[in-house]
Amino acid sequence: MTTVLIVDDQPLQRFGFRMLLESSPGTEVVGEAEHGGEAVRMAAELRPDVILMDVRMPGMDGIEATRRIIASGGRSRVLVLTTFDLDEYAHAALRAGASGFLLKDAHPDELLAGIRAVAGGDAVIAPALTRRLLDTYAHQLPQTSSGRTPGDDPRIRSLTEREREIFTAIGQGWTNGEIAERMVLSESTVKTYVGRVLAKLEARDRIQAVILAYDLGLTHPNPPERESGEL
């Protein structure tokens, strides 16, 4: 059973999420919060598997709430729900430690699948989509590298040569299948390497690894391109 805390300042929105989750076998709503401060308190008390986190709320917003929840070292993972405008809010939430984000107009099956993925330790956003979003909005993100080079970071020094190649590929948005094909490895081997890389980087998931790759300069944003049919 996956336990879920719903955080949204709109009562009708919370009601809709609760109705969906309670009608789905395998999920249990353990509480509702209407602002970030309440979410932080309830996360500590209830220790849910997944927190559905709205971004724009009065008082403490979802980004700060996510930052505090993740910093507490608890077991809960945060799935951010945002409106259609995928802007700096979503990226700030990822930097704060969220395990991914979905649009509020996502289909019910997508939301349920996202909750299961996050509860299982995966990132909701596919690596290629993560890369595209970061490429598009990287200029809006605060730069934290301050002239650091990859070799300055002890986590990078702990990687073997092959693990660093895998890390760079993750940062470039490659899927496990693409990494396997380009490096002539089996997908099971790649999966093992990815797990080792995430553990050594102390990254909660691939999204956090991508962000670290940007911060360290291993991956650089490309100029935004117009694409039809997709984000």
Tab-separated table of C-alpha atoms in Angstrom:
chain	number	residue	atom	x	y	z
A	1	MET	CA	0.000	0.000	0.000
A	2	THR	CA	1.387	3.395	-1.041
A	3	THR	CA	0.506	6.163	1.386
A	4	VAL	CA	-0.047	9.653	-0.029
A	5	LEU	CA	-0.269	13.153	1.435
A	6	ILE	CA	-2.138	15.660	-0.762
A	7	VAL	CA	-0.945	19.285	-0.623
A	8	ASP	CA	-3.011	21.916	-2.448
A	9	ASP	CA	-4.650	25.163	-1.409
A	10	GLN	CA	-7.770	24.428	-3.474
A	11	PRO	CA	-10.331	22.257	-1.603
A	12	LEU	CA	-11.938	21.056	-4.832
A	13	GLN	CA	-8.549	20.022	-6.224
A	14	ARG	CA	-7.760	18.067	-3.062
A	15	PHE	CA	-11.182	16.417	-3.225
A	16	GLY	CA	-10.592	15.317	-6.802
A	17	PHE	CA	-7.199	13.822	-5.993
A	18	ARG	CA	-8.621	12.035	-2.942
A	19	MET	CA	-11.499	10.544	-4.937
A	20	LEU	CA	-9.080	9.242	-7.559
A	21	LEU	CA	-6.597	7.785	-5.099
A	22	GLU	CA	-9.191	6.203	-2.835
A	23	SER	CA	-10.767	4.473	-5.838
A	24	SER	CA	-7.409	2.985	-6.820
A	25	PRO	CA	-6.280	-0.270	-5.166
A	26	GLY	CA	-2.851	0.075	-3.632
A	27	THR	CA	-3.007	3.751	-2.648
A	28	GLU	CA	-4.141	5.276	0.621
A	29	VAL	CA	-4.581	9.002	1.360
A	30	VAL	CA	-3.257	9.629	4.861
A	31	GLY	CA	-3.842	13.374	4.979
A	32	GLU	CA	-4.429	16.697	3.256
A	33	ALA	CA	-2.572	20.000	3.674
A	34	GLU	CA	-3.567	23.380	2.260
A	35	HIS	CA	-0.203	25.156	2.448
A	36	GLY	CA	3.492	24.419	2.668
A	37	GLY	CA	3.909	24.879	6.395
A	38	GLU	CA	1.170	22.385	7.105
A	39	ALA	CA	2.701	19.993	4.585
A	40	VAL	CA	6.074	20.058	6.357
A	41	ARG	CA	4.432	19.334	9.706
A	42	MET	CA	2.207	16.556	8.391
A	43	ALA	CA	5.057	14.949	6.439
A	44	ALA	CA	7.032	14.631	9.663
A	45	GLU	CA	4.059	13.223	11.549
A	46	LEU	CA	2.611	10.877	8.922
A	47	ARG	CA	5.749	9.908	6.978
A	48	PRO	CA	3.858	9.194	3.740
A	49	ASP	CA	5.496	7.379	0.858
A	50	VAL	CA	4.585	10.121	-1.621
A	51	ILE	CA	3.594	13.769	-1.251
A	52	LEU	CA	1.569	15.328	-4.075
A	53	MET	CA	2.806	18.914	-3.865
A	54	ASP	CA	1.221	21.974	-5.426
A	55	VAL	CA	3.668	24.795	-6.201
A	56	ARG	CA	1.800	28.056	-5.849
A	57	MET	CA	0.201	28.326	-2.418
A	58	PRO	CA	-0.215	31.224	0.033
A	59	GLY	CA	2.366	31.463	2.791
A	60	MET	CA	5.040	28.813	2.314
A	61	ASP	CA	4.950	27.622	-1.276
A	62	GLY	CA	5.518	24.105	-2.516
A	63	ILE	CA	9.146	24.696	-3.419
A	64	GLU	CA	10.178	25.739	0.081
A	65	ALA	CA	8.051	22.978	1.587
A	66	THR	CA	9.767	20.438	-0.657
A	67	ARG	CA	13.183	21.772	0.303
A	68	ARG	CA	12.406	21.443	4.018
A	69	ILE	CA	10.857	17.999	3.715
A	70	ILE	CA	13.814	16.621	1.757
A	71	ALA	CA	16.334	18.335	4.060
A	72	SER	CA	14.751	16.619	7.057
A	73	GLY	CA	16.041	13.305	5.736
A	74	GLY	CA	12.673	11.617	5.908
A	75	ARG	CA	11.489	8.758	3.728
A	76	SER	CA	8.853	10.720	1.819
A	77	ARG	CA	9.311	11.498	-1.861
A	78	VAL	CA	7.760	14.549	-3.473
A	79	LEU	CA	5.837	14.578	-6.732
A	80	VAL	CA	5.191	18.150	-7.825
A	81	LEU	CA	1.975	18.963	-9.645
A	82	THR	CA	2.085	22.116	-11.693
A	83	THR	CA	0.027	23.956	-14.275
A	84	PHE	CA	0.822	23.928	-17.997
A	85	ASP	CA	3.472	26.644	-17.790
A	86	LEU	CA	6.581	24.551	-17.193
A	87	ASP	CA	8.784	27.370	-16.011
A	88	GLU	CA	11.292	28.022	-13.284
A	89	TYR	CA	8.862	26.780	-10.625
A	90	ALA	CA	9.163	23.199	-11.795
A	91	HIS	CA	12.946	23.388	-12.050
A	92	ALA	CA	13.273	25.012	-8.650
A	93	ALA	CA	11.200	22.164	-7.218
A	94	LEU	CA	13.523	19.601	-8.793
A	95	ARG	CA	16.508	21.393	-7.337
A	96	ALA	CA	14.780	21.367	-3.974
A	97	GLY	CA	14.734	17.577	-4.123
A	98	ALA	CA	11.457	16.626	-5.784
A	99	SER	CA	11.483	13.297	-7.588
A	100	GLY	CA	9.658	14.680	-10.579
A	101	PHE	CA	6.631	16.598	-11.686
A	102	LEU	CA	3.432	16.155	-13.618
A	103	LEU	CA	0.920	18.554	-15.069
A	104	LYS	CA	-2.342	18.980	-13.203
A	105	ASP	CA	-4.237	18.086	-16.352
A	106	ALA	CA	-2.497	14.713	-16.611
A	107	HIS	CA	-4.746	11.715	-17.159
A	108	PRO	CA	-5.654	9.771	-14.003
A	109	ASP	CA	-3.647	6.759	-15.162
A	110	GLU	CA	-0.579	8.982	-15.622
A	111	LEU	CA	-0.906	10.363	-12.101
A	112	LEU	CA	-1.330	6.911	-10.574
A	113	ALA	CA	1.630	5.583	-12.559
A	114	GLY	CA	3.689	8.588	-11.450
A	115	ILE	CA	2.869	7.928	-7.808
A	116	ARG	CA	3.873	4.279	-8.153
A	117	ALA	CA	7.118	5.236	-9.880
A	118	VAL	CA	8.079	7.775	-7.241
A	119	ALA	CA	7.166	5.396	-4.418
A	120	GLY	CA	9.417	2.795	-6.028
A	121	GLY	CA	12.383	5.160	-6.085
A	122	ASP	CA	12.221	6.191	-9.733
A	123	ALA	CA	11.873	9.620	-11.290
A	124	VAL	CA	8.565	10.391	-12.944
A	125	ILE	CA	10.010	12.317	-15.868
A	126	ALA	CA	11.723	10.327	-18.580
A	127	PRO	CA	15.433	11.187	-18.905
A	128	ALA	CA	15.043	12.627	-22.413
A	129	LEU	CA	12.221	14.899	-21.282
A	130	THR	CA	14.233	15.979	-18.249
A	131	ARG	CA	17.091	16.989	-20.549
A	132	ARG	CA	14.785	18.905	-22.881
A	133	LEU	CA	13.178	20.836	-20.035
A	134	LEU	CA	16.527	21.710	-18.487
A	135	ASP	CA	17.887	22.740	-21.881
A	136	THR	CA	14.925	25.026	-22.418
A	137	TYR	CA	14.960	26.728	-19.040
A	138	ALA	CA	18.552	26.352	-17.822
A	139	HIS	CA	19.138	30.095	-18.224
A	140	GLN	CA	16.466	30.714	-15.579
A	141	LEU	CA	18.108	28.500	-12.969
A	142	PRO	CA	20.493	29.835	-10.335
A	143	GLN	CA	24.057	28.843	-11.045
A	144	THR	CA	25.629	27.048	-8.093
A	145	SER	CA	28.830	25.780	-9.613
A	146	SER	CA	30.850	28.965	-8.913
A	147	GLY	CA	33.708	27.907	-11.099
A	148	ARG	CA	33.934	24.397	-9.737
A	149	THR	CA	35.287	21.685	-11.954
A	150	PRO	CA	34.115	18.068	-11.826
A	151	GLY	CA	37.400	17.001	-10.276
A	152	ASP	CA	36.780	19.277	-7.302
A	153	ASP	CA	33.815	17.221	-6.178
A	154	PRO	CA	34.681	14.152	-4.049
A	155	ARG	CA	31.620	12.331	-5.356
A	156	ILE	CA	32.967	12.568	-8.898
A	157	ARG	CA	36.431	11.424	-7.810
A	158	SER	CA	34.823	8.299	-6.342
A	159	LEU	CA	33.534	7.222	-9.764
A	160	THR	CA	35.443	4.798	-11.936
A	161	GLU	CA	36.150	5.794	-15.516
A	162	ARG	CA	33.198	3.747	-16.795
A	163	GLU	CA	30.899	5.115	-14.072
A	164	ARG	CA	31.846	8.645	-15.023
A	165	GLU	CA	30.985	7.862	-18.650
A	166	ILE	CA	27.609	6.574	-17.481
A	167	PHE	CA	27.089	9.691	-15.361
A	168	THR	CA	27.854	11.952	-18.308
A	169	ALA	CA	25.407	9.979	-20.450
A	170	ILE	CA	22.700	10.352	-17.790
A	171	GLY	CA	23.354	14.083	-17.771
A	172	GLN	CA	22.903	14.164	-21.531
A	173	GLY	CA	19.458	12.634	-21.149
A	174	TRP	CA	20.235	9.203	-22.545
A	175	THR	CA	17.950	6.350	-21.588
A	176	ASN	CA	19.356	3.017	-20.393
A	177	GLY	CA	18.679	1.588	-23.841
A	178	GLU	CA	20.568	4.387	-25.561
A	179	ILE	CA	23.499	4.027	-23.172
A	180	ALA	CA	23.573	0.274	-23.779
A	181	GLU	CA	23.557	0.709	-27.552
A	182	ARG	CA	26.200	3.428	-27.690
A	183	MET	CA	28.533	1.822	-25.156
A	184	VAL	CA	27.914	-1.753	-26.391
A	185	LEU	CA	26.631	-2.992	-23.043
A	186	SER	CA	23.577	-4.969	-22.018
A	187	GLU	CA	20.706	-3.007	-20.505
A	188	SER	CA	20.984	-5.018	-17.287
A	189	THR	CA	24.642	-4.009	-17.013
A	190	VAL	CA	23.751	-0.376	-17.635
A	191	LYS	CA	21.053	-0.556	-14.953
A	192	THR	CA	23.626	-1.867	-12.488
A	193	TYR	CA	26.044	0.935	-13.375
A	194	VAL	CA	23.309	3.562	-13.044
A	195	GLY	CA	22.463	2.282	-9.577
A	196	ARG	CA	26.113	2.494	-8.521
A	197	VAL	CA	26.485	5.995	-9.962
A	198	LEU	CA	23.391	7.292	-8.176
A	199	ALA	CA	24.576	5.771	-4.900
A	200	LYS	CA	28.054	7.312	-5.158
A	201	LEU	CA	26.622	10.689	-6.184
A	202	GLU	CA	24.154	10.509	-3.287
A	203	ALA	CA	21.460	11.316	-5.855
A	204	ARG	CA	17.893	10.307	-5.061
A	205	ASP	CA	17.114	9.598	-8.721
A	206	ARG	CA	18.163	10.358	-12.305
A	207	ILE	CA	16.694	13.845	-12.189
A	208	GLN	CA	19.013	14.860	-9.355
A	209	ALA	CA	21.939	13.315	-11.257
A	210	VAL	CA	21.075	15.399	-14.333
A	211	ILE	CA	20.978	18.570	-12.259
A	212	LEU	CA	24.360	17.712	-10.700
A	213	ALA	CA	25.802	17.154	-14.177
A	214	TYR	CA	24.649	20.656	-15.164
A	215	ASP	CA	26.035	22.177	-11.968
A	216	LEU	CA	29.442	20.598	-12.507
A	217	GLY	CA	29.624	21.561	-16.168
A	218	LEU	CA	29.585	17.994	-17.470
A	219	THR	CA	26.443	18.833	-19.422
A	220	HIS	CA	25.648	22.121	-21.101
A	221	PRO	CA	22.264	23.406	-22.224
A	222	ASN	CA	21.498	23.530	-25.906
A	223	PRO	CA	19.655	26.474	-27.486
A	224	PRO	CA	15.893	25.907	-27.272
A	225	GLU	CA	14.380	24.452	-30.428
A	226	ARG	CA	10.807	24.552	-31.575
A	227	GLU	CA	9.257	21.138	-31.620
A	228	SER	CA	5.766	20.195	-32.658
A	229	GLY	CA	3.448	17.870	-30.796
A	230	GLU	CA	5.566	17.555	-27.648
A	231	LEU	CA	6.807	19.675	-24.792
